[in-house]
CSV table of N, CA and C in Angstrom, one decimal:
chain,number,residue,atom,x,y,z
A,1,MET,N,219.6,45.9,125.9
A,1,MET,CA,219.1,46.9,124.9
A,1,MET,C,219.9,46.7,123.6
A,2,ARG,N,221.1,46.5,123.7
A,2,ARG,CA,221.9,46.3,122.5
A,2,ARG,C,221.5,45.0,121.8
A,3,ARG,N,221.2,44.0,122.5
A,3,ARG,CA,220.8,42.7,121.9
A,3,ARG,C,219.5,42.9,121.1
A,4,ARG,N,218.6,43.7,121.6
A,4,ARG,CA,217.3,43.9,120.9
A,4,ARG,C,217.6,44.6,119.6
A,5,ARG,N,218.5,45.5,119.6
A,5,ARG,CA,218.8,46.2,118.3
A,5,ARG,C,219.3,45.2,117.3
A,6,VAL,N,220.2,44.4,117.7
A,6,VAL,CA,220.8,43.4,116.8
A,6,VAL,C,219.7,42.5,116.3
A,7,ARG,N,218.9,42.0,117.2
A,7,ARG,CA,217.8,41.1,116.8
A,7,ARG,C,216.9,41.8,115.8
A,8,TRP,N,216.5,43.0,116.1
A,8,TRP,CA,215.6,43.8,115.1
A,8,TRP,C,216.3,44.0,113.8
A,9,LYS,N,217.6,44.2,113.8
A,9,LYS,CA,218.3,44.3,112.5
A,9,LYS,C,218.3,43.0,111.8
A,10,ILE,N,218.5,41.9,112.5
A,10,ILE,CA,218.4,40.6,111.8
A,10,ILE,C,217.0,40.3,111.3
A,11,VAL,N,216.0,40.6,112.1
A,11,VAL,CA,214.6,40.4,111.6
A,11,VAL,C,214.3,41.3,110.4
A,12,ALA,N,214.8,42.5,110.5
A,12,ALA,CA,214.5,43.4,109.3
A,12,ALA,C,215.2,42.9,108.1
A,13,ALA,N,216.5,42.5,108.2
A,13,ALA,CA,217.2,42.0,107.1
A,13,ALA,C,216.5,40.7,106.5
A,14,GLY,N,216.1,39.8,107.4
A,14,GLY,CA,215.3,38.6,107.0
A,14,GLY,C,214.1,39.0,106.3
A,15,ALA,N,213.3,40.0,106.8
A,15,ALA,CA,212.1,40.4,106.1
A,15,ALA,C,212.4,41.0,104.7
A,16,GLY,N,213.5,41.7,104.6
A,16,GLY,CA,213.9,42.2,103.3
A,16,GLY,C,214.2,41.1,102.3
A,17,VAL,N,214.9,40.1,102.8
A,17,VAL,CA,215.2,39.0,101.9
A,17,VAL,C,213.9,38.3,101.4
A,18,VAL,N,213.0,38.1,102.4
A,18,VAL,CA,211.8,37.4,102.0
A,18,VAL,C,211.0,38.3,101.1
A,19,ALA,N,211.0,39.6,101.3
A,19,ALA,CA,210.2,40.5,100.4
A,19,ALA,C,210.8,40.4,98.9
A,20,ILE,N,212.1,40.4,98.8
A,20,ILE,CA,212.8,40.3,97.5
A,20,ILE,C,212.4,39.0,96.9
A,21,GLY,N,212.4,37.9,97.6
A,21,GLY,CA,212.0,36.6,97.1
A,21,GLY,C,210.6,36.6,96.6
A,22,VAL,N,209.6,37.2,97.4
A,22,VAL,CA,208.2,37.2,97.0
A,22,VAL,C,208.1,38.1,95.7
A,23,LEU,N,208.8,39.2,95.7
A,23,LEU,CA,208.7,40.0,94.5
A,23,LEU,C,209.2,39.3,93.2
A,24,GLY,N,210.3,38.5,93.4
A,24,GLY,CA,210.8,37.7,92.3
A,24,GLY,C,209.8,36.6,91.9
A,25,PHE,N,209.2,36.0,92.9
A,25,PHE,CA,208.2,35.0,92.6
A,25,PHE,C,207.1,35.5,91.8
A,26,VAL,N,206.6,36.6,92.2
A,26,VAL,CA,205.4,37.3,91.5
A,26,VAL,C,205.8,37.7,90.1
A,27,ALA,N,207.0,38.3,90.0
A,27,ALA,CA,207.5,38.9,88.7
A,27,ALA,C,207.7,37.8,87.7
A,28,TYR,N,208.1,36.6,88.1
A,28,TYR,CA,208.4,35.6,87.2
A,28,TYR,C,207.2,34.5,87.1
A,29,GLY,N,206.1,34.9,87.6
A,29,GLY,CA,204.9,34.0,87.4
A,29,GLY,C,204.8,32.8,88.3
A,30,GLY,N,205.4,32.8,89.4
A,30,GLY,CA,205.3,31.7,90.3
A,30,GLY,C,206.2,30.5,90.0
A,31,LEU,N,205.8,29.4,90.5
A,31,LEU,CA,206.7,28.2,90.4
A,31,LEU,C,206.6,27.5,89.0
A,32,GLY,N,205.4,27.5,88.5
A,32,GLY,CA,205.2,26.8,87.2
A,32,GLY,C,205.2,27.7,86.0
A,33,ASN,N,205.3,27.1,84.8
A,33,ASN,CA,205.1,27.9,83.6
A,33,ASN,C,203.6,28.1,83.4
A,34,THR,N,203.3,29.3,82.9
A,34,THR,CA,201.9,29.6,82.6
A,34,THR,C,201.7,29.8,81.1
A,35,GLY,N,200.5,29.5,80.7
A,35,GLY,CA,200.2,29.6,79.3
A,35,GLY,C,200.4,28.3,78.6
A,36,SER,N,200.1,28.3,77.3
A,36,SER,CA,200.2,27.1,76.5
A,36,SER,C,201.7,26.9,76.2
A,37,PRO,N,202.1,25.7,75.7
A,37,PRO,CA,203.5,25.5,75.3
A,37,PRO,C,204.0,26.5,74.3
A,38,THR,N,203.1,26.9,73.4
A,38,THR,CA,203.5,27.9,72.4
A,38,THR,C,203.8,29.2,73.0
A,39,GLN,N,202.9,29.6,74.0
A,39,GLN,CA,203.1,30.9,74.7
A,39,GLN,C,204.4,30.9,75.5
A,40,GLN,N,204.6,29.7,76.2
A,40,GLN,CA,205.8,29.6,77.0
A,40,GLN,C,207.1,29.7,76.1
A,41,LEU,N,207.1,29.1,75.0
A,41,LEU,CA,208.2,29.1,74.1
A,41,LEU,C,208.4,30.5,73.5
A,42,ARG,N,207.4,31.2,73.1
A,42,ARG,CA,207.5,32.5,72.6
A,42,ARG,C,208.1,33.4,73.7
A,43,ALA,N,207.6,33.3,74.9
A,43,ALA,CA,208.1,34.1,76.0
A,43,ALA,C,209.6,33.8,76.2
A,44,TRP,N,210.0,32.6,76.2
A,44,TRP,CA,211.4,32.2,76.4
A,44,TRP,C,212.3,32.7,75.3
A,45,VAL,N,211.8,32.6,74.0
A,45,VAL,CA,212.6,33.1,72.9
A,45,VAL,C,212.8,34.6,73.0
A,46,SER,N,211.8,35.3,73.4
A,46,SER,CA,211.9,36.7,73.5
A,46,SER,C,212.8,37.1,74.7
A,47,ALA,N,212.6,36.5,75.8
A,47,ALA,CA,213.4,36.8,77.0
A,47,ALA,C,214.9,36.5,76.9
A,48,THR,N,215.2,35.5,76.1
A,48,THR,CA,216.6,35.1,76.0
A,48,THR,C,217.3,35.8,74.8
A,49,GLY,N,216.5,36.3,73.9
A,49,GLY,CA,217.1,36.9,72.7
A,49,GLY,C,217.7,35.8,71.8
A,50,LEU,N,216.9,34.7,71.7
A,50,LEU,CA,217.4,33.5,70.9
A,50,LEU,C,217.9,33.8,69.5
A,51,GLY,N,217.1,34.6,68.8
A,51,GLY,CA,217.4,34.9,67.4
A,51,GLY,C,218.8,35.6,67.3
A,52,GLN,N,219.0,36.6,68.2
A,52,GLN,CA,220.3,37.3,68.2
A,52,GLN,C,221.4,36.3,68.6
A,53,SER,N,221.2,35.5,69.6
A,53,SER,CA,222.2,34.5,70.0
A,53,SER,C,222.6,33.6,68.9
A,54,ILE,N,221.7,33.0,68.2
A,54,ILE,CA,222.0,32.1,67.1
A,54,ILE,C,222.7,32.9,66.0
A,55,GLY,N,222.2,34.1,65.7
A,55,GLY,CA,222.8,34.9,64.6
A,55,GLY,C,224.2,35.3,64.9
A,56,THR,N,224.5,35.6,66.2
A,56,THR,CA,225.8,35.9,66.6
A,56,THR,C,226.8,34.8,66.4
A,57,VAL,N,226.4,33.6,66.9
A,57,VAL,CA,227.3,32.4,66.7
A,57,VAL,C,227.5,32.1,65.3
A,58,VAL,N,226.5,32.1,64.4
A,58,VAL,CA,226.6,31.9,63.0
A,58,VAL,C,227.5,32.9,62.4
A,59,GLY,N,227.4,34.2,62.8
A,59,GLY,CA,228.2,35.2,62.3
A,59,GLY,C,229.7,35.0,62.7
A,60,ASP,N,229.9,34.6,63.9
A,60,ASP,CA,231.2,34.2,64.4
A,60,ASP,C,231.8,33.1,63.5
A,61,ALA,N,231.0,32.1,63.2
A,61,ALA,CA,231.5,31.0,62.4
A,61,ALA,C,231.9,31.5,61.0
A,62,ALA,N,231.1,32.4,60.5
A,62,ALA,CA,231.4,33.0,59.1
A,62,ALA,C,232.8,33.7,59.2
A,63,ARG,N,233.0,34.4,60.2
A,63,ARG,CA,234.3,35.1,60.4
A,63,ARG,C,235.5,34.1,60.5
A,64,VAL,N,235.2,33.1,61.2
A,64,VAL,CA,236.3,32.0,61.4
A,64,VAL,C,236.6,31.4,60.0
A,65,ARG,N,235.5,31.1,59.3
A,65,ARG,CA,235.6,30.5,58.0
A,65,ARG,C,236.5,31.4,57.1
A,66,VAL,N,236.3,32.7,57.1
A,66,VAL,CA,237.0,33.6,56.3
A,66,VAL,C,238.5,33.6,56.8
A,67,ALA,N,238.7,33.7,58.1
A,67,ALA,CA,240.1,33.7,58.6
A,67,ALA,C,240.9,32.5,58.2
A,68,VAL,N,240.2,31.3,58.3
A,68,VAL,CA,240.9,30.1,57.9
A,68,VAL,C,241.2,30.1,56.4
A,69,ASP,N,240.1,30.4,55.6
A,69,ASP,CA,240.3,30.3,54.1
A,69,ASP,C,241.3,31.3,53.6
A,70,GLU,N,241.4,32.4,54.3
A,70,GLU,CA,242.3,33.5,53.8
A,70,GLU,C,243.7,33.5,54.5
A,71,HIS,N,243.9,32.4,55.3
A,71,HIS,CA,245.1,32.3,56.1
A,71,HIS,C,245.5,33.6,56.8
A,72,LYS,N,244.6,34.1,57.6
A,72,LYS,CA,244.8,35.4,58.3
A,72,LYS,C,245.8,35.3,59.4
A,73,GLY,N,246.2,34.1,59.9
A,73,GLY,CA,247.3,34.0,60.9
A,73,GLY,C,246.7,33.7,62.3
A,74,THR,N,247.6,33.4,63.1
A,74,THR,CA,247.3,33.0,64.5
A,74,THR,C,246.6,34.1,65.3
A,75,GLY,N,247.0,35.3,65.2
A,75,GLY,CA,246.4,36.4,66.0
A,75,GLY,C,244.9,36.5,65.7
A,76,VAL,N,244.6,36.6,64.4
A,76,VAL,CA,243.2,36.8,63.9
A,76,VAL,C,242.4,35.5,64.3
A,77,LEU,N,243.0,34.4,64.0
A,77,LEU,CA,242.3,33.1,64.3
A,77,LEU,C,242.0,33.0,65.8
A,78,HIS,N,243.0,33.3,66.7
A,78,HIS,CA,242.7,33.3,68.1
A,78,HIS,C,241.6,34.2,68.5
A,79,THR,N,241.6,35.4,67.9
A,79,THR,CA,240.5,36.3,68.3
A,79,THR,C,239.1,35.8,67.8
A,80,ASP,N,239.0,35.4,66.5
A,80,ASP,CA,237.7,35.0,66.0
A,80,ASP,C,237.3,33.7,66.6
A,81,CYS,N,238.2,32.8,66.8
A,81,CYS,CA,237.8,31.5,67.4
A,81,CYS,C,237.4,31.7,68.9
A,82,GLY,N,238.2,32.5,69.6
A,82,GLY,CA,237.8,32.8,71.0
A,82,GLY,C,236.5,33.5,71.2
A,83,VAL,N,236.1,34.4,70.3
A,83,VAL,CA,234.8,35.0,70.3
A,83,VAL,C,233.7,34.0,70.1
A,84,MET,N,233.9,33.1,69.1
A,84,MET,CA,232.9,32.1,68.8
A,84,MET,C,232.7,31.2,70.0
A,85,LEU,N,233.7,30.7,70.6
A,85,LEU,CA,233.5,29.8,71.7
A,85,LEU,C,232.9,30.5,72.9
A,86,THR,N,233.2,31.8,73.1
A,86,THR,CA,232.6,32.6,74.2
A,86,THR,C,231.1,32.8,73.9
A,87,ASP,N,230.8,33.1,72.7
A,87,ASP,CA,229.4,33.4,72.3
A,87,ASP,C,228.5,32.1,72.4
A,88,ALA,N,229.2,31.0,72.0
A,88,ALA,CA,228.5,29.7,72.1
A,88,ALA,C,228.2,29.3,73.6
A,89,GLN,N,229.2,29.6,74.4
A,89,GLN,CA,229.0,29.3,75.8
A,89,GLN,C,227.9,30.1,76.4
A,90,SER,N,227.9,31.4,76.0
A,90,SER,CA,226.8,32.3,76.5
A,90,SER,C,225.4,31.8,76.0
A,91,GLY,N,225.3,31.4,74.8
A,91,GLY,CA,224.0,30.9,74.3
A,91,GLY,C,223.6,29.6,75.1
A,92,ASN,N,224.6,28.7,75.3
A,92,ASN,CA,224.3,27.5,76.0
A,92,ASN,C,223.8,27.8,77.5
A,93,GLY,N,224.3,28.9,78.0
A,93,GLY,CA,223.9,29.3,79.4
A,93,GLY,C,222.4,29.7,79.5
A,94,GLU,N,221.7,29.9,78.4
A,94,GLU,CA,220.3,30.3,78.4
A,94,GLU,C,219.4,29.1,78.5
A,95,LEU,N,220.0,27.9,78.3
A,95,LEU,CA,219.2,26.7,78.3
A,95,LEU,C,218.9,26.2,79.7
A,96,PRO,N,217.8,25.5,79.9
A,96,PRO,CA,216.9,24.8,79.0
A,96,PRO,C,215.8,25.7,78.4
A,97,THR,N,215.2,25.2,77.4
A,97,THR,CA,214.0,25.9,76.8
A,97,THR,C,212.8,25.2,77.4
A,98,PRO,N,211.6,25.7,77.1
A,98,PRO,CA,210.4,25.0,77.5
A,98,PRO,C,210.1,23.8,76.7
A,99,ASN,N,210.9,23.5,75.6
A,99,ASN,CA,210.7,22.4,74.7
A,99,ASN,C,211.9,21.5,74.7
A,100,GLY,N,211.8,20.2,75.1
A,100,GLY,CA,212.9,19.3,75.2
A,100,GLY,C,213.7,19.1,73.9
A,101,GLU,N,213.0,19.0,72.8
A,101,GLU,CA,213.6,18.8,71.5
A,101,GLU,C,214.5,20.0,71.1
A,102,LEU,N,213.9,21.2,71.3
A,102,LEU,CA,214.6,22.4,71.0
A,102,LEU,C,215.9,22.6,71.9
A,103,THR,N,215.7,22.2,73.2
A,103,THR,CA,216.8,22.3,74.1
A,103,THR,C,218.0,21.4,73.6
A,104,GLN,N,217.6,20.2,73.1
A,104,GLN,CA,218.7,19.3,72.6
A,104,GLN,C,219.4,19.8,71.4
A,105,LEU,N,218.6,20.4,70.5
A,105,LEU,CA,219.2,21.0,69.2
A,105,LEU,C,220.1,22.1,69.6
A,106,LEU,N,219.6,23.0,70.4
A,106,LEU,CA,220.4,24.2,70.8
A,106,LEU,C,221.7,23.8,71.6
A,107,SER,N,221.5,22.8,72.5
A,107,SER,CA,222.7,22.4,73.3
A,107,SER,C,223.7,21.8,72.4
A,108,SER,N,223.3,21.0,71.4
A,108,SER,CA,224.2,20.3,70.5
A,108,SER,C,224.9,21.4,69.6
A,109,GLY,N,224.1,22.3,69.1
A,109,GLY,CA,224.7,23.4,68.2
A,109,GLY,C,225.7,24.2,68.9
A,110,TYR,N,225.3,24.7,70.1
A,110,TYR,CA,226.2,25.5,70.9
A,110,TYR,C,227.4,24.8,71.3
A,111,THR,N,227.3,23.5,71.7
A,111,THR,CA,228.4,22.7,72.1
A,111,THR,C,229.4,22.5,71.0
A,112,LEU,N,228.8,22.2,69.8
A,112,LEU,CA,229.7,22.0,68.6
A,112,LEU,C,230.4,23.3,68.3
A,113,ALA,N,229.7,24.4,68.4
A,113,ALA,CA,230.4,25.7,68.1
A,113,ALA,C,231.5,26.0,69.1
A,114,TYR,N,231.2,25.6,70.4
A,114,TYR,CA,232.2,25.8,71.4
A,114,TYR,C,233.5,24.9,71.1
A,115,GLU,N,233.2,23.7,70.8
A,115,GLU,CA,234.3,22.8,70.4
A,115,GLU,C,235.1,23.2,69.2
A,116,ALA,N,234.3,23.7,68.2
A,116,ALA,CA,235.0,24.2,67.0
A,116,ALA,C,235.9,25.4,67.3
A,117,GLY,N,235.4,26.3,68.2
A,117,GLY,CA,236.2,27.5,68.6
A,117,GLY,C,237.4,27.0,69.4
A,118,THR,N,237.2,26.1,70.2
A,118,THR,CA,238.4,25.6,71.0
A,118,THR,C,239.4,24.9,70.1
A,119,ASP,N,239.0,24.0,69.3
A,119,ASP,CA,239.9,23.4,68.4
A,119,ASP,C,240.6,24.3,67.4
A,120,CYS,N,239.8,25.3,66.9
A,120,CYS,CA,240.4,26.3,66.0
A,120,CYS,C,241.4,27.1,66.8
A,121,TYR,N,241.1,27.6,68.0
A,121,TYR,CA,242.0,28.4,68.8
A,121,TYR,C,243.3,27.6,69.0
A,122,ASN,N,243.1,26.3,69.4
A,122,ASN,CA,244.3,25.5,69.8
A,122,ASN,C,245.1,25.1,68.6
A,123,SER,N,244.6,25.3,67.4
A,123,SER,CA,245.3,24.9,66.2
A,123,SER,C,246.5,25.9,65.9
A,124,GLY,N,246.3,27.1,66.5
A,124,GLY,CA,247.3,28.1,66.2
A,124,GLY,C,247.5,28.4,64.7
A,125,SER,N,246.5,28.1,63.9
A,125,SER,CA,246.5,28.3,62.5
A,125,SER,C,247.5,27.4,61.8
A,126,THR,N,248.2,26.5,62.5
A,126,THR,CA,249.2,25.7,61.8
A,126,THR,C,248.9,24.2,62.0
A,127,ASP,N,248.1,23.8,62.9
A,127,ASP,CA,247.8,22.4,63.1
A,127,ASP,C,246.6,22.0,62.2
A,128,ALA,N,246.9,21.4,61.0
A,128,ALA,CA,245.9,21.1,60.0
A,128,ALA,C,244.9,20.1,60.5
A,129,LYS,N,245.3,19.2,61.3
A,129,LYS,CA,244.3,18.2,61.9
A,129,LYS,C,243.3,18.9,62.7
A,130,LEU,N,243.7,19.8,63.6
A,130,LEU,CA,242.8,20.5,64.5
A,130,LEU,C,241.9,21.4,63.7
A,131,LEU,N,242.5,22.1,62.7
A,131,LEU,CA,241.7,23.0,61.8
A,131,LEU,C,240.6,22.2,61.1
A,132,ALA,N,240.9,21.0,60.6
A,132,ALA,CA,240.0,20.2,59.9
A,132,ALA,C,238.8,19.8,60.8
A,133,ARG,N,239.2,19.4,62.0
A,133,ARG,CA,238.2,19.0,63.0
A,133,ARG,C,237.3,20.2,63.4
A,134,ALA,N,237.9,21.4,63.5
A,134,ALA,CA,237.2,22.6,63.9
A,134,ALA,C,236.2,22.9,62.7
A,135,THR,N,236.6,22.8,61.5
A,135,THR,CA,235.8,23.1,60.4
A,135,THR,C,234.6,22.1,60.3
A,136,LYS,N,234.8,20.9,60.6
A,136,LYS,CA,233.7,19.9,60.6
A,136,LYS,C,232.7,20.2,61.7
A,137,GLU,N,233.2,20.6,62.9
A,137,GLU,CA,232.4,20.9,64.1
A,137,GLU,C,231.6,22.2,63.8
A,138,ARG,N,232.3,23.2,63.1
A,138,ARG,CA,231.6,24.4,62.8
A,138,ARG,C,230.4,24.2,61.9
A,139,ILE,N,230.6,23.4,60.9
A,139,ILE,CA,229.6,23.1,59.9
A,139,ILE,C,228.4,22.4,60.6
A,140,GLN,N,228.7,21.4,61.4
A,140,GLN,CA,227.7,20.7,62.2
A,140,GLN,C,227.0,21.6,63.1
A,141,ALA,N,227.7,22.5,63.7
A,141,ALA,CA,227.0,23.5,64.7
A,141,ALA,C,226.0,24.4,63.9
A,142,GLU,N,226.4,24.9,62.7
A,142,GLU,CA,225.5,25.7,61.9
A,142,GLU,C,224.3,24.9,61.5
A,143,ALA,N,224.5,23.7,61.2
A,143,ALA,CA,223.3,22.8,60.8
A,143,ALA,C,222.4,22.6,62.0
A,144,LYS,N,222.9,22.3,63.1
A,144,LYS,CA,222.1,22.1,64.3
A,144,LYS,C,221.3,23.4,64.7
A,145,LEU,N,222.0,24.6,64.6
A,145,LEU,CA,221.4,25.8,64.9
A,145,LEU,C,220.3,26.2,63.9
A,146,GLN,N,220.5,25.8,62.6
A,146,GLN,CA,219.5,26.0,61.6
A,146,GLN,C,218.3,25.1,61.9
A,147,GLU,N,218.5,23.9,62.3
A,147,GLU,CA,217.4,23.0,62.7
A,147,GLU,C,216.6,23.6,63.8
A,148,ALA,N,217.3,24.2,64.8
A,148,ALA,CA,216.6,24.8,65.9
A,148,ALA,C,215.8,26.0,65.5
A,149,VAL,N,216.3,26.8,64.5
A,149,VAL,CA,215.5,27.9,64.0
A,149,VAL,C,214.2,27.4,63.3
A,150,THR,N,214.4,26.4,62.5
A,150,THR,CA,213.2,25.8,61.8
A,150,THR,C,212.2,25.2,62.8
A,151,LEU,N,212.7,24.6,63.9
A,151,LEU,CA,211.8,24.1,64.9
A,151,LEU,C,211.1,25.2,65.6
A,152,VAL,N,211.8,26.2,66.0
A,152,VAL,CA,211.1,27.4,66.6
A,152,VAL,C,210.0,28.0,65.7
A,153,ASP,N,210.3,28.1,64.4
A,153,ASP,CA,209.4,28.6,63.5
A,153,ASP,C,208.1,27.7,63.5
A,154,GLN,N,208.3,26.4,63.4
A,154,GLN,CA,207.2,25.4,63.4
A,154,GLN,C,206.4,25.5,64.7
A,155,LEU,N,207.1,25.6,65.8
A,155,LEU,CA,206.4,25.5,67.1
A,155,LEU,C,205.6,26.8,67.4
A,156,THR,N,206.2,27.9,67.0
A,156,THR,CA,205.6,29.2,67.3
A,156,THR,C,204.6,29.7,66.2
A,157,GLY,N,204.8,29.2,65.0
A,157,GLY,CA,203.9,29.6,63.9
A,157,GLY,C,204.4,31.0,63.4
A,158,SER,N,205.6,31.4,63.7
A,158,SER,CA,206.1,32.6,63.2
A,158,SER,C,207.6,32.4,62.8
A,159,THR,N,208.2,33.4,62.2
A,159,THR,CA,209.6,33.3,61.7
A,159,THR,C,210.5,33.9,62.8
A,160,LEU,N,211.4,33.1,63.3
A,160,LEU,CA,212.4,33.6,64.2
A,160,LEU,C,213.4,34.5,63.5
A,161,SER,N,213.4,35.8,63.9
A,161,SER,CA,214.4,36.7,63.3
A,161,SER,C,215.7,36.5,63.9
A,162,THR,N,216.7,36.2,63.1
A,162,THR,CA,218.1,36.0,63.6
A,162,THR,C,218.9,37.2,63.1
A,163,THR,N,219.6,37.8,63.9
A,163,THR,CA,220.5,38.9,63.5
A,163,THR,C,221.9,38.3,63.4
A,164,THR,N,222.6,38.7,62.4
A,164,THR,CA,224.0,38.2,62.3
A,164,THR,C,224.9,39.4,62.3
A,165,THR,N,226.1,39.1,62.6
A,165,THR,CA,227.2,40.1,62.6
A,165,THR,C,228.1,39.9,61.4
A,166,THR,N,227.6,39.1,60.4
A,166,THR,CA,228.4,38.8,59.3
A,166,THR,C,228.4,40.0,58.3
A,167,GLN,N,229.4,40.0,57.5
A,167,GLN,CA,229.4,41.1,56.4
A,167,GLN,C,228.6,40.6,55.3
A,168,PRO,N,228.0,41.5,54.5
A,168,PRO,CA,227.2,41.1,53.3
A,168,PRO,C,228.1,40.3,52.4
A,169,GLY,N,227.5,39.2,51.9
A,169,GLY,CA,228.3,38.4,51.0
A,169,GLY,C,229.0,37.2,51.7
A,170,ASP,N,228.9,37.2,53.1
A,170,ASP,CA,229.6,36.1,53.8
A,170,ASP,C,228.9,34.7,53.5
A,171,ASN,N,227.6,34.8,53.0
A,171,ASN,CA,226.9,33.6,52.7
A,171,ASN,C,226.7,32.7,53.9
A,172,GLY,N,226.6,33.2,55.1
A,172,GLY,CA,226.3,32.4,56.3
A,172,GLY,C,224.9,31.8,56.1
A,173,ILE,N,224.6,30.8,56.9
A,173,ILE,CA,223.3,30.1,56.7
A,173,ILE,C,222.2,31.0,57.0
A,174,LEU,N,222.4,32.0,57.9
A,174,LEU,CA,221.3,32.8,58.3
A,174,LEU,C,221.4,34.3,57.8
A,175,GLY,N,222.5,34.6,57.1
A,175,GLY,CA,222.8,35.9,56.8
A,175,GLY,C,222.9,36.2,55.3
């Protein structure tokens, strides 16, 4: 009798897991992508918050630029650079996109922003060589992310709205 209860509990648990899997399958449209490539890309952009992700990383880069230019010190630089590398890592975690070229641009941009944040953080505001490399990587990251925005605009036929966390007058590429 006790064995039957255990078996029924296992069967019930298994059925629950299968039900959750079926619901997830139905909710996300099955195994393949549905719709045209443009529809797939628009859905992905919306679902991932791509505009906000790019805007956030670019805003982070603007804050790092200000911290370096104004010699804000190690504490500020650690904070700003750490935030940038974390946000870049988060954006990279949303990949791949439904478009290979866009995936490459975003991956490159986010990776460069991550490397810039890491080098900037490790510079401790005193290692000029690391700061110079971080600056170069940051500029390259912003350029790649801008290329990605342009590509999304071309592929979707609409303008990708990027939100930034920069202050007015920071003159970030998107803000």
